[in-house]
């Protein structure tokens, strides 16, 4: 499987996770059964973590692609967000993880 296919699959899975998180939040708000509440309360943070991670990896790939295409430089977050189509908060979070924390969260 090539890199483009991996990114396409990750984007699809991330979209599905987004739907699942929204569904879980709705169920948590509407379902008053104790077992369901316990399960959703425990599962939701993990689902949200996976969703955030998927989004961050997609943002990282988009930023790296933009830098390959447009070259290195002193890019500001808003410029990178505009080039990649990702939201500025996501770009900033990814850059912070990449530089402040040594990039270990993307291995």
PDB file of N, CA and C in Angstrom:
ATOM      1  N   UNK A   1       0.848  -1.167   0.000  1.00  0.00           N
ATOM      2  CA  UNK A   1       0.000   0.000   0.000  1.00  0.00           C
ATOM      3  C   UNK A   1       0.900   1.238   0.000  1.00  0.00           C
ATOM      4  N   UNK A   2       0.633   2.165  -0.907  1.00  0.00           N
ATOM      5  CA  UNK A   2       1.462   3.361  -0.976  1.00  0.00           C
ATOM      6  C   UNK A   2       0.955   4.429   0.000  1.00  0.00           C
ATOM      7  N   UNK A   3       1.730   5.483   0.135  1.00  0.00           N
ATOM      8  CA  UNK A   3       1.431   6.538   1.111  1.00  0.00           C
ATOM      9  C   UNK A   3       0.098   7.227   0.805  1.00  0.00           C
ATOM     10  N   UNK A   4      -0.171   7.465  -0.449  1.00  0.00           N
ATOM     11  CA  UNK A   4      -1.425   8.124  -0.830  1.00  0.00           C
ATOM     12  C   UNK A   4      -2.640   7.296  -0.403  1.00  0.00           C
ATOM     13  N   UNK A   5      -2.547   5.992  -0.572  1.00  0.00           N
ATOM     14  CA  UNK A   5      -3.634   5.097  -0.175  1.00  0.00           C
ATOM     15  C   UNK A   5      -3.793   5.088   1.346  1.00  0.00           C
ATOM     16  N   UNK A   6      -2.682   5.083   2.062  1.00  0.00           N
ATOM     17  CA  UNK A   6      -2.744   5.120   3.524  1.00  0.00           C
ATOM     18  C   UNK A   6      -3.422   6.390   4.022  1.00  0.00           C
ATOM     19  N   UNK A   7      -3.090   7.524   3.404  1.00  0.00           N
ATOM     20  CA  UNK A   7      -3.693   8.799   3.801  1.00  0.00           C
ATOM     21  C   UNK A   7      -5.184   8.806   3.468  1.00  0.00           C
ATOM     22  N   UNK A   8      -5.558   8.260   2.317  1.00  0.00           N
ATOM     23  CA  UNK A   8      -6.967   8.190   1.933  1.00  0.00           C
ATOM     24  C   UNK A   8      -7.759   7.345   2.936  1.00  0.00           C
ATOM     25  N   UNK A   9      -7.192   6.208   3.325  1.00  0.00           N
ATOM     26  CA  UNK A   9      -7.863   5.335   4.301  1.00  0.00           C
ATOM     27  C   UNK A   9      -7.956   6.026   5.656  1.00  0.00           C
ATOM     28  N   UNK A  10      -6.878   6.675   6.090  1.00  0.00           N
ATOM     29  CA  UNK A  10      -6.909   7.393   7.371  1.00  0.00           C
ATOM     30  C   UNK A  10      -7.966   8.488   7.354  1.00  0.00           C
ATOM     31  N   UNK A  11      -8.093   9.201   6.255  1.00  0.00           N
ATOM     32  CA  UNK A  11      -9.111  10.251   6.151  1.00  0.00           C
ATOM     33  C   UNK A  11     -10.513   9.648   6.275  1.00  0.00           C
ATOM     34  N   UNK A  12     -10.725   8.507   5.629  1.00  0.00           N
ATOM     35  CA  UNK A  12     -12.032   7.840   5.702  1.00  0.00           C
ATOM     36  C   UNK A  12     -12.323   7.365   7.130  1.00  0.00           C
ATOM     37  N   UNK A  13     -11.344   6.746   7.762  1.00  0.00           N
ATOM     38  CA  UNK A  13     -11.520   6.257   9.132  1.00  0.00           C
ATOM     39  C   UNK A  13     -11.753   7.434  10.091  1.00  0.00           C
ATOM     40  N   UNK A  14     -11.041   8.529   9.882  1.00  0.00           N
ATOM     41  CA  UNK A  14     -11.207   9.707  10.732  1.00  0.00           C
ATOM     42  C   UNK A  14     -12.611  10.276  10.582  1.00  0.00           C
ATOM     43  N   UNK A  15     -13.120  10.319   9.361  1.00  0.00           N
ATOM     44  CA  UNK A  15     -14.498  10.774   9.151  1.00  0.00           C
ATOM     45  C   UNK A  15     -15.487   9.861   9.874  1.00  0.00           C
ATOM     46  N   UNK A  16     -15.253   8.568   9.812  1.00  0.00           N
ATOM     47  CA  UNK A  16     -16.136   7.616  10.494  1.00  0.00           C
ATOM     48  C   UNK A  16     -16.045   7.769  12.013  1.00  0.00           C
ATOM     49  N   UNK A  17     -14.836   8.004  12.517  1.00  0.00           N
ATOM     50  CA  UNK A  17     -14.671   8.240  13.955  1.00  0.00           C
ATOM     51  C   UNK A  17     -15.402   9.504  14.387  1.00  0.00           C
ATOM     52  N   UNK A  18     -15.364  10.526  13.547  1.00  0.00           N
ATOM     53  CA  UNK A  18     -16.061  11.770  13.843  1.00  0.00           C
ATOM     54  C   UNK A  18     -17.558  11.503  13.999  1.00  0.00           C
ATOM     55  N   UNK A  19     -18.114  10.705  13.102  1.00  0.00           N
ATOM     56  CA  UNK A  19     -19.530  10.338  13.194  1.00  0.00           C
ATOM     57  C   UNK A  19     -19.802   9.518  14.455  1.00  0.00           C
ATOM     58  N   UNK A  20     -18.910   8.591  14.768  1.00  0.00           N
ATOM     59  CA  UNK A  20     -19.080   7.754  15.947  1.00  0.00           C
ATOM     60  C   UNK A  20     -19.029   8.579  17.232  1.00  0.00           C
ATOM     61  N   UNK A  21     -18.106   9.531  17.309  1.00  0.00           N
ATOM     62  CA  UNK A  21     -18.004  10.396  18.487  1.00  0.00           C
ATOM     63  C   UNK A  21     -19.280  11.225  18.634  1.00  0.00           C
ATOM     64  N   UNK A  22     -19.771  11.764  17.535  1.00  0.00           N
ATOM     65  CA  UNK A  22     -21.014  12.545  17.592  1.00  0.00           C
ATOM     66  C   UNK A  22     -22.175  11.669  18.064  1.00  0.00           C
ATOM     67  N   UNK A  23     -22.249  10.445  17.550  1.00  0.00           N
ATOM     68  CA  UNK A  23     -23.302   9.516  17.961  1.00  0.00           C
ATOM     69  C   UNK A  23     -23.177   9.187  19.448  1.00  0.00           C
ATOM     70  N   UNK A  24     -21.951   8.908  19.902  1.00  0.00           N
ATOM     71  CA  UNK A  24     -21.737   8.558  21.314  1.00  0.00           C
ATOM     72  C   UNK A  24     -22.129   9.720  22.228  1.00  0.00           C
ATOM     73  N   UNK A  25     -21.817  10.945  21.825  1.00  0.00           N
ATOM     74  CA  UNK A  25     -22.192  12.109  22.630  1.00  0.00           C
ATOM     75  C   UNK A  25     -23.711  12.252  22.703  1.00  0.00           C
ATOM     76  N   UNK A  26     -24.368  12.017  21.586  1.00  0.00           N
ATOM     77  CA  UNK A  26     -25.832  12.099  21.567  1.00  0.00           C
ATOM     78  C   UNK A  26     -26.432  11.022  22.463  1.00  0.00           C
ATOM     79  N   UNK A  27     -25.925   9.802  22.341  1.00  0.00           N
ATOM     80  CA  UNK A  27     -26.417   8.708  23.181  1.00  0.00           C
ATOM     81  C   UNK A  27     -26.173   8.985  24.657  1.00  0.00           C
ATOM     82  N   UNK A  28     -25.016   9.536  24.967  1.00  0.00           N
ATOM     83  CA  UNK A  28     -24.695   9.854  26.354  1.00  0.00           C
ATOM     84  C   UNK A  28     -25.691  10.874  26.912  1.00  0.00           C
ATOM     85  N   UNK A  29     -26.087  11.824  26.076  1.00  0.00           N
ATOM     86  CA  UNK A  29     -27.033  12.849  26.515  1.00  0.00           C
ATOM     87  C   UNK A  29     -28.464  12.320  26.631  1.00  0.00           C
ATOM     88  N   UNK A  30     -28.819  11.363  25.769  1.00  0.00           N
ATOM     89  CA  UNK A  30     -30.213  10.938  25.692  1.00  0.00           C
ATOM     90  C   UNK A  30     -30.525   9.618  26.391  1.00  0.00           C
ATOM     91  N   UNK A  31     -29.533   8.759  26.522  1.00  0.00           N
ATOM     92  CA  UNK A  31     -29.769   7.428  27.072  1.00  0.00           C
ATOM     93  C   UNK A  31     -29.498   7.450  28.577  1.00  0.00           C
ATOM     94  N   UNK A  32     -30.528   7.197  29.354  1.00  0.00           N
ATOM     95  CA  UNK A  32     -30.364   7.262  30.811  1.00  0.00           C
ATOM     96  C   UNK A  32     -30.173   5.891  31.462  1.00  0.00           C
ATOM     97  N   UNK A  33     -29.962   4.875  30.653  1.00  0.00           N
ATOM     98  CA  UNK A  33     -29.694   3.550  31.203  1.00  0.00           C
ATOM     99  C   UNK A  33     -28.294   3.558  31.839  1.00  0.00           C
ATOM    100  N   UNK A  34     -28.166   3.150  33.095  1.00  0.00           N
ATOM    101  CA  UNK A  34     -26.880   3.222  33.790  1.00  0.00           C
ATOM    102  C   UNK A  34     -25.732   2.497  33.077  1.00  0.00           C
ATOM    103  N   UNK A  35     -26.002   1.290  32.558  1.00  0.00           N
ATOM    104  CA  UNK A  35     -24.921   0.561  31.873  1.00  0.00           C
ATOM    105  C   UNK A  35     -24.451   1.303  30.629  1.00  0.00           C
ATOM    106  N   UNK A  36     -25.381   1.865  29.892  1.00  0.00           N
ATOM    107  CA  UNK A  36     -25.025   2.634  28.701  1.00  0.00           C
ATOM    108  C   UNK A  36     -24.243   3.885  29.095  1.00  0.00           C
ATOM    109  N   UNK A  37     -24.690   4.552  30.140  1.00  0.00           N
ATOM    110  CA  UNK A  37     -23.986   5.741  30.623  1.00  0.00           C
ATOM    111  C   UNK A  37     -22.550   5.405  31.026  1.00  0.00           C
ATOM    112  N   UNK A  38     -22.384   4.312  31.763  1.00  0.00           N
ATOM    113  CA  UNK A  38     -21.046   3.905  32.196  1.00  0.00           C
ATOM    114  C   UNK A  38     -20.152   3.584  31.001  1.00  0.00           C
ATOM    115  N   UNK A  39     -20.700   2.819  30.057  1.00  0.00           N
ATOM    116  CA  UNK A  39     -19.918   2.427  28.889  1.00  0.00           C
ATOM    117  C   UNK A  39     -19.517   3.651  28.065  1.00  0.00           C
ATOM    118  N   UNK A  40     -20.471   4.519  27.788  1.00  0.00           N
ATOM    119  CA  UNK A  40     -20.186   5.694  26.960  1.00  0.00           C
ATOM    120  C   UNK A  40     -19.248   6.666  27.669  1.00  0.00           C
ATOM    121  N   UNK A  41     -19.408   6.797  28.966  1.00  0.00           N
ATOM    122  CA  UNK A  41     -18.523   7.677  29.732  1.00  0.00           C
ATOM    123  C   UNK A  41     -17.083   7.182  29.679  1.00  0.00           C
ATOM    124  N   UNK A  42     -16.924   5.870  29.682  1.00  0.00           N
ATOM    125  CA  UNK A  42     -15.582   5.286  29.607  1.00  0.00           C
ATOM    126  C   UNK A  42     -15.037   5.302  28.179  1.00  0.00           C
ATOM    127  N   UNK A  43     -15.878   5.038  27.199  1.00  0.00           N
ATOM    128  CA  UNK A  43     -15.425   4.905  25.806  1.00  0.00           C
ATOM    129  C   UNK A  43     -15.185   6.240  25.118  1.00  0.00           C
ATOM    130  N   UNK A  44     -15.969   7.248  25.443  1.00  0.00           N
ATOM    131  CA  UNK A  44     -15.903   8.513  24.720  1.00  0.00           C
ATOM    132  C   UNK A  44     -14.525   9.178  24.738  1.00  0.00           C
ATOM    133  N   UNK A  45     -13.834   9.256  25.871  1.00  0.00           N
ATOM    134  CA  UNK A  45     -12.500   9.869  25.840  1.00  0.00           C
ATOM    135  C   UNK A  45     -11.520   9.129  24.916  1.00  0.00           C
ATOM    136  N   UNK A  46     -11.609   7.816  24.871  1.00  0.00           N
ATOM    137  CA  UNK A  46     -10.732   7.046  23.984  1.00  0.00           C
ATOM    138  C   UNK A  46     -11.059   7.307  22.510  1.00  0.00           C
ATOM    139  N   UNK A  47     -12.347   7.363  22.210  1.00  0.00           N
ATOM    140  CA  UNK A  47     -12.760   7.659  20.833  1.00  0.00           C
ATOM    141  C   UNK A  47     -12.316   9.065  20.428  1.00  0.00           C
ATOM    142  N   UNK A  48     -12.470  10.017  21.338  1.00  0.00           N
ATOM    143  CA  UNK A  48     -12.041  11.390  21.048  1.00  0.00           C
ATOM    144  C   UNK A  48     -10.535  11.470  20.856  1.00  0.00           C
ATOM    145  N   UNK A  49      -9.779  10.700  21.649  1.00  0.00           N
ATOM    146  CA  UNK A  49      -8.325  10.680  21.483  1.00  0.00           C
ATOM    147  C   UNK A  49      -7.955  10.137  20.099  1.00  0.00           C
ATOM    148  N   UNK A  50      -8.599   9.044  19.688  1.00  0.00           N
ATOM    149  CA  UNK A  50      -8.316   8.467  18.369  1.00  0.00           C
ATOM    150  C   UNK A  50      -8.679   9.452  17.255  1.00  0.00           C
ATOM    151  N   UNK A  51      -9.787  10.146  17.414  1.00  0.00           N
ATOM    152  CA  UNK A  51     -10.203  11.128  16.421  1.00  0.00           C
ATOM    153  C   UNK A  51      -9.185  12.265  16.335  1.00  0.00           C
ATOM    154  N   UNK A  52      -8.775  12.799  17.468  1.00  0.00           N
ATOM    155  CA  UNK A  52      -7.773  13.874  17.480  1.00  0.00           C
ATOM    156  C   UNK A  52      -6.463  13.403  16.855  1.00  0.00           C
ATOM    157  N   UNK A  53      -6.049  12.187  17.180  1.00  0.00           N
ATOM    158  CA  UNK A  53      -4.807  11.656  16.628  1.00  0.00           C
ATOM    159  C   UNK A  53      -4.904  11.535  15.105  1.00  0.00           C
ATOM    160  N   UNK A  54      -6.010  11.001  14.617  1.00  0.00           N
ATOM    161  CA  UNK A  54      -6.195  10.882  13.173  1.00  0.00           C
ATOM    162  C   UNK A  54      -6.171  12.232  12.487  1.00  0.00           C
ATOM    163  N   UNK A  55      -6.850  13.200  13.067  1.00  0.00           N
ATOM    164  CA  UNK A  55      -6.841  14.555  12.503  1.00  0.00           C
ATOM    165  C   UNK A  55      -5.437  15.144  12.506  1.00  0.00           C
ATOM    166  N   UNK A  56      -4.714  14.929  13.598  1.00  0.00           N
ATOM    167  CA  UNK A  56      -3.353  15.464  13.683  1.00  0.00           C
ATOM    168  C   UNK A  56      -2.437  14.834  12.644  1.00  0.00           C
ATOM    169  N   UNK A  57      -2.547  13.543  12.431  1.00  0.00           N
ATOM    170  CA  UNK A  57      -1.712  12.885  11.415  1.00  0.00           C
ATOM    171  C   UNK A  57      -2.053  13.416  10.029  1.00  0.00           C
ATOM    172  N   UNK A  58      -3.336  13.601   9.746  1.00  0.00           N
ATOM    173  CA  UNK A  58      -3.736  14.169   8.458  1.00  0.00           C
ATOM    174  C   UNK A  58      -3.211  15.597   8.297  1.00  0.00           C
ATOM    175  N   UNK A  59      -3.271  16.359   9.369  1.00  0.00           N
ATOM    176  CA  UNK A  59      -2.744  17.727   9.323  1.00  0.00           C
ATOM    177  C   UNK A  59      -1.235  17.712   9.107  1.00  0.00           C
ATOM    178  N   UNK A  60      -0.536  16.837   9.807  1.00  0.00           N
ATOM    179  CA  UNK A  60       0.908  16.728   9.625  1.00  0.00           C
ATOM    180  C   UNK A  60       1.249  16.395   8.181  1.00  0.00           C
ATOM    181  N   UNK A  61       0.545  15.415   7.595  1.00  0.00           N
ATOM    182  CA  UNK A  61       0.801  15.042   6.195  1.00  0.00           C
ATOM    183  C   UNK A  61       0.560  16.235   5.278  1.00  0.00           C
ATOM    184  N   UNK A  62      -0.516  16.982   5.534  1.00  0.00           N
ATOM    185  CA  UNK A  62      -0.830  18.140   4.696  1.00  0.00           C
ATOM    186  C   UNK A  62       0.244  19.223   4.820  1.00  0.00           C
ATOM    187  N   UNK A  63       0.713  19.459   6.037  1.00  0.00           N
ATOM    188  CA  UNK A  63       1.762  20.461   6.256  1.00  0.00           C
ATOM    189  C   UNK A  63       3.053  20.032   5.558  1.00  0.00           C
ATOM    190  N   UNK A  64       3.441  18.779   5.711  1.00  0.00           N
ATOM    191  CA  UNK A  64       4.660  18.299   5.061  1.00  0.00           C
ATOM    192  C   UNK A  64       4.544  18.373   3.543  1.00  0.00           C
ATOM    193  N   UNK A  65       3.387  18.030   3.013  1.00  0.00           N
ATOM    194  CA  UNK A  65       3.170  18.136   1.563  1.00  0.00           C
ATOM    195  C   UNK A  65       3.278  19.582   1.101  1.00  0.00           C
ATOM    196  N   UNK A  66       2.694  20.503   1.864  1.00  0.00           N
ATOM    197  CA  UNK A  66       2.759  21.929   1.507  1.00  0.00           C
ATOM    198  C   UNK A  66       4.195  22.436   1.533  1.00  0.00           C
ATOM    199  N   UNK A  67       4.960  22.003   2.532  1.00  0.00           N
ATOM    200  CA  UNK A  67       6.354  22.433   2.619  1.00  0.00           C
ATOM    201  C   UNK A  67       7.185  21.856   1.475  1.00  0.00           C
ATOM    202  N   UNK A  68       6.890  20.619   1.084  1.00  0.00           N
ATOM    203  CA  UNK A  68       7.598  20.043  -0.066  1.00  0.00           C
ATOM    204  C   UNK A  68       7.275  20.811  -1.348  1.00  0.00           C
ATOM    205  N   UNK A  69       6.029  21.206  -1.478  1.00  0.00           N
ATOM    206  CA  UNK A  69       5.573  21.894  -2.691  1.00  0.00           C
ATOM    207  C   UNK A  69       6.042  23.344  -2.734  1.00  0.00           C
ATOM    208  N   UNK A  70       5.952  24.044  -1.602  1.00  0.00           N
ATOM    209  CA  UNK A  70       6.224  25.484  -1.573  1.00  0.00           C
ATOM    210  C   UNK A  70       7.589  25.838  -0.991  1.00  0.00           C
ATOM    211  N   UNK A  71       8.285  24.857  -0.457  1.00  0.00           N
ATOM    212  CA  UNK A  71       9.619  25.087   0.068  1.00  0.00           C
ATOM    213  C   UNK A  71       9.621  25.499   1.528  1.00  0.00           C
ATOM    214  N   UNK A  72      10.786  25.345   2.150  1.00  0.00           N
ATOM    215  CA  UNK A  72      10.909  25.726   3.565  1.00  0.00           C
ATOM    216  C   UNK A  72      10.854  27.242   3.702  1.00  0.00           C
ATOM    217  N   UNK A  73      10.662  27.674   4.887  1.00  0.00           N
ATOM    218  CA  UNK A  73      10.629  29.104   5.149  1.00  0.00           C
ATOM    219  C   UNK A  73      10.080  29.369   6.526  1.00  0.00           C
ATOM    220  N   UNK A  74       9.870  30.619   6.788  1.00  0.00           N
ATOM    221  CA  UNK A  74       9.300  31.029   8.071  1.00  0.00           C
ATOM    222  C   UNK A  74       7.803  31.200   7.882  1.00  0.00           C
ATOM    223  N   UNK A  75       7.129  30.083   7.789  1.00  0.00           N
ATOM    224  CA  UNK A  75       5.692  30.082   7.583  1.00  0.00           C
ATOM    225  C   UNK A  75       4.983  30.354   8.904  1.00  0.00           C
ATOM    226  N   UNK A  76       3.959  31.182   8.855  1.00  0.00           N
ATOM    227  CA  UNK A  76       3.138  31.364  10.043  1.00  0.00           C
ATOM    228  C   UNK A  76       1.971  30.374   9.972  1.00  0.00           C
ATOM    229  N   UNK A  77       1.381  30.128  11.106  1.00  0.00           N
ATOM    230  CA  UNK A  77       0.333  29.115  11.210  1.00  0.00           C
ATOM    231  C   UNK A  77      -0.805  29.386  10.230  1.00  0.00           C
ATOM    232  N   UNK A  78      -1.261  30.621  10.155  1.00  0.00           N
ATOM    233  CA  UNK A  78      -2.384  30.935   9.272  1.00  0.00           C
ATOM    234  C   UNK A  78      -2.054  30.671   7.803  1.00  0.00           C
ATOM    235  N   UNK A  79      -0.805  30.923   7.409  1.00  0.00           N
ATOM    236  CA  UNK A  79      -0.402  30.641   6.027  1.00  0.00           C
ATOM    237  C   UNK A  79      -0.412  29.144   5.757  1.00  0.00           C
ATOM    238  N   UNK A  80       0.155  28.375   6.684  1.00  0.00           N
ATOM    239  CA  UNK A  80       0.152  26.913   6.515  1.00  0.00           C
ATOM    240  C   UNK A  80      -1.274  26.362   6.512  1.00  0.00           C
ATOM    241  N   UNK A  81      -2.130  26.919   7.349  1.00  0.00           N
ATOM    242  CA  UNK A  81      -3.522  26.474   7.374  1.00  0.00           C
ATOM    243  C   UNK A  81      -4.184  26.765   6.024  1.00  0.00           C
ATOM    244  N   UNK A  82      -3.935  27.932   5.468  1.00  0.00           N
ATOM    245  CA  UNK A  82      -4.516  28.279   4.169  1.00  0.00           C
ATOM    246  C   UNK A  82      -3.980  27.373   3.064  1.00  0.00           C
ATOM    247  N   UNK A  83      -2.698  27.067   3.106  1.00  0.00           N
ATOM    248  CA  UNK A  83      -2.099  26.195   2.083  1.00  0.00           C
ATOM    249  C   UNK A  83      -2.608  24.760   2.170  1.00  0.00           C
ATOM    250  N   UNK A  84      -2.902  24.317   3.373  1.00  0.00           N
ATOM    251  CA  UNK A  84      -3.270  22.912   3.568  1.00  0.00           C
ATOM    252  C   UNK A  84      -4.775  22.666   3.617  1.00  0.00           C
ATOM    253  N   UNK A  85      -5.548  23.713   3.847  1.00  0.00           N
ATOM    254  CA  UNK A  85      -6.985  23.535   4.016  1.00  0.00           C
ATOM    255  C   UNK A  85      -7.358  23.009   5.395  1.00  0.00           C
ATOM    256  N   UNK A  86      -6.409  22.971   6.301  1.00  0.00           N
ATOM    257  CA  UNK A  86      -6.664  22.528   7.678  1.00  0.00           C
ATOM    258  C   UNK A  86      -6.913  23.761   8.534  1.00  0.00           C
ATOM    259  N   UNK A  87      -7.566  23.574   9.673  1.00  0.00           N
ATOM    260  CA  UNK A  87      -7.851  24.727  10.529  1.00  0.00           C
ATOM    261  C   UNK A  87      -6.582  25.155  11.273  1.00  0.00           C
ATOM    262  N   UNK A  88      -6.442  26.469  11.536  1.00  0.00           N
ATOM    263  CA  UNK A  88      -5.231  26.974  12.187  1.00  0.00           C
ATOM    264  C   UNK A  88      -4.939  26.317  13.534  1.00  0.00           C
ATOM    265  N   UNK A  89      -5.951  26.015  14.323  1.00  0.00           N
ATOM    266  CA  UNK A  89      -5.719  25.389  15.631  1.00  0.00           C
ATOM    267  C   UNK A  89      -5.069  24.018  15.465  1.00  0.00           C
ATOM    268  N   UNK A  90      -5.515  23.271  14.466  1.00  0.00           N
ATOM    269  CA  UNK A  90      -4.944  21.953  14.200  1.00  0.00           C
ATOM    270  C   UNK A  90      -3.489  22.074  13.745  1.00  0.00           C
ATOM    271  N   UNK A  91      -3.222  23.028  12.856  1.00  0.00           N
ATOM    272  CA  UNK A  91      -1.847  23.241  12.381  1.00  0.00           C
ATOM    273  C   UNK A  91      -0.947  23.643  13.544  1.00  0.00           C
ATOM    274  N   UNK A  92      -1.424  24.538  14.380  1.00  0.00           N
ATOM    275  CA  UNK A  92      -0.617  24.972  15.525  1.00  0.00           C
ATOM    276  C   UNK A  92      -0.343  23.823  16.482  1.00  0.00           C
ATOM    277  N   UNK A  93      -1.356  23.010  16.762  1.00  0.00           N
ATOM    278  CA  UNK A  93      -1.186  21.862  17.671  1.00  0.00           C
ATOM    279  C   UNK A  93      -0.153  20.888  17.098  1.00  0.00           C
ATOM    280  N   UNK A  94      -0.234  20.622  15.800  1.00  0.00           N
ATOM    281  CA  UNK A  94       0.697  19.691  15.164  1.00  0.00           C
ATOM    282  C   UNK A  94       2.118  20.247  15.202  1.00  0.00           C
ATOM    283  N   UNK A  95       2.278  21.520  14.896  1.00  0.00           N
ATOM    284  CA  UNK A  95       3.619  22.114  14.934  1.00  0.00           C
ATOM    285  C   UNK A  95       4.187  22.103  16.348  1.00  0.00           C
ATOM    286  N   UNK A  96       3.331  22.354  17.326  1.00  0.00           N
ATOM    287  CA  UNK A  96       3.790  22.319  18.723  1.00  0.00           C
ATOM    288  C   UNK A  96       4.264  20.911  19.084  1.00  0.00           C
ATOM    289  N   UNK A  97       3.479  19.904  18.711  1.00  0.00           N
ATOM    290  CA  UNK A  97       3.881  18.521  18.986  1.00  0.00           C
ATOM    291  C   UNK A  97       5.169  18.182  18.268  1.00  0.00           C
ATOM    292  N   UNK A  98       5.282  18.644  17.054  1.00  0.00           N
ATOM    293  CA  UNK A  98       6.447  18.318  16.235  1.00  0.00           C
ATOM    294  C   UNK A  98       7.722  18.945  16.780  1.00  0.00           C
ATOM    295  N   UNK A  99       7.645  20.210  17.189  1.00  0.00           N
ATOM    296  CA  UNK A  99       8.852  20.917  17.596  1.00  0.00           C
ATOM    297  C   UNK A  99       9.063  20.955  19.098  1.00  0.00           C
ATOM    298  N   UNK A 100       8.011  21.172  19.864  1.00  0.00           N
ATOM    299  CA  UNK A 100       8.176  21.261  21.317  1.00  0.00           C
ATOM    300  C   UNK A 100       8.402  19.907  21.961  1.00  0.00           C
ATOM    301  N   UNK A 101       7.843  18.875  21.358  1.00  0.00           N
ATOM    302  CA  UNK A 101       7.911  17.554  21.968  1.00  0.00           C
ATOM    303  C   UNK A 101       8.736  16.571  21.149  1.00  0.00           C
ATOM    304  N   UNK A 102       9.479  17.063  20.182  1.00  0.00           N
ATOM    305  CA  UNK A 102      10.373  16.224  19.410  1.00  0.00           C
ATOM    306  C   UNK A 102       9.695  15.313  18.399  1.00  0.00           C
ATOM    307  N   UNK A 103       8.431  15.532  18.119  1.00  0.00           N
ATOM    308  CA  UNK A 103       7.747  14.746  17.092  1.00  0.00           C
ATOM    309  C   UNK A 103       7.390  13.335  17.483  1.00  0.00           C
ATOM    310  N   UNK A 104       7.615  12.946  18.708  1.00  0.00           N
ATOM    311  CA  UNK A 104       7.372  11.583  19.137  1.00  0.00           C
ATOM    312  C   UNK A 104       5.933  11.118  19.040  1.00  0.00           C
ATOM    313  N   UNK A 105       5.001  12.052  18.983  1.00  0.00           N
ATOM    314  CA  UNK A 105       3.586  11.679  18.940  1.00  0.00           C
ATOM    315  C   UNK A 105       3.138  11.230  17.545  1.00  0.00           C
ATOM    316  N   UNK A 106       4.012  11.319  16.578  1.00  0.00           N
ATOM    317  CA  UNK A 106       3.627  10.970  15.212  1.00  0.00           C
ATOM    318  C   UNK A 106       4.330   9.726  14.714  1.00  0.00           C
ATOM    319  N   UNK A 107       5.068   9.066  15.579  1.00  0.00           N
ATOM    320  CA  UNK A 107       5.791   7.849  15.162  1.00  0.00           C
ATOM    321  C   UNK A 107       4.873   6.665  15.153  1.00  0.00           C
TER     322      UNK A 107
END
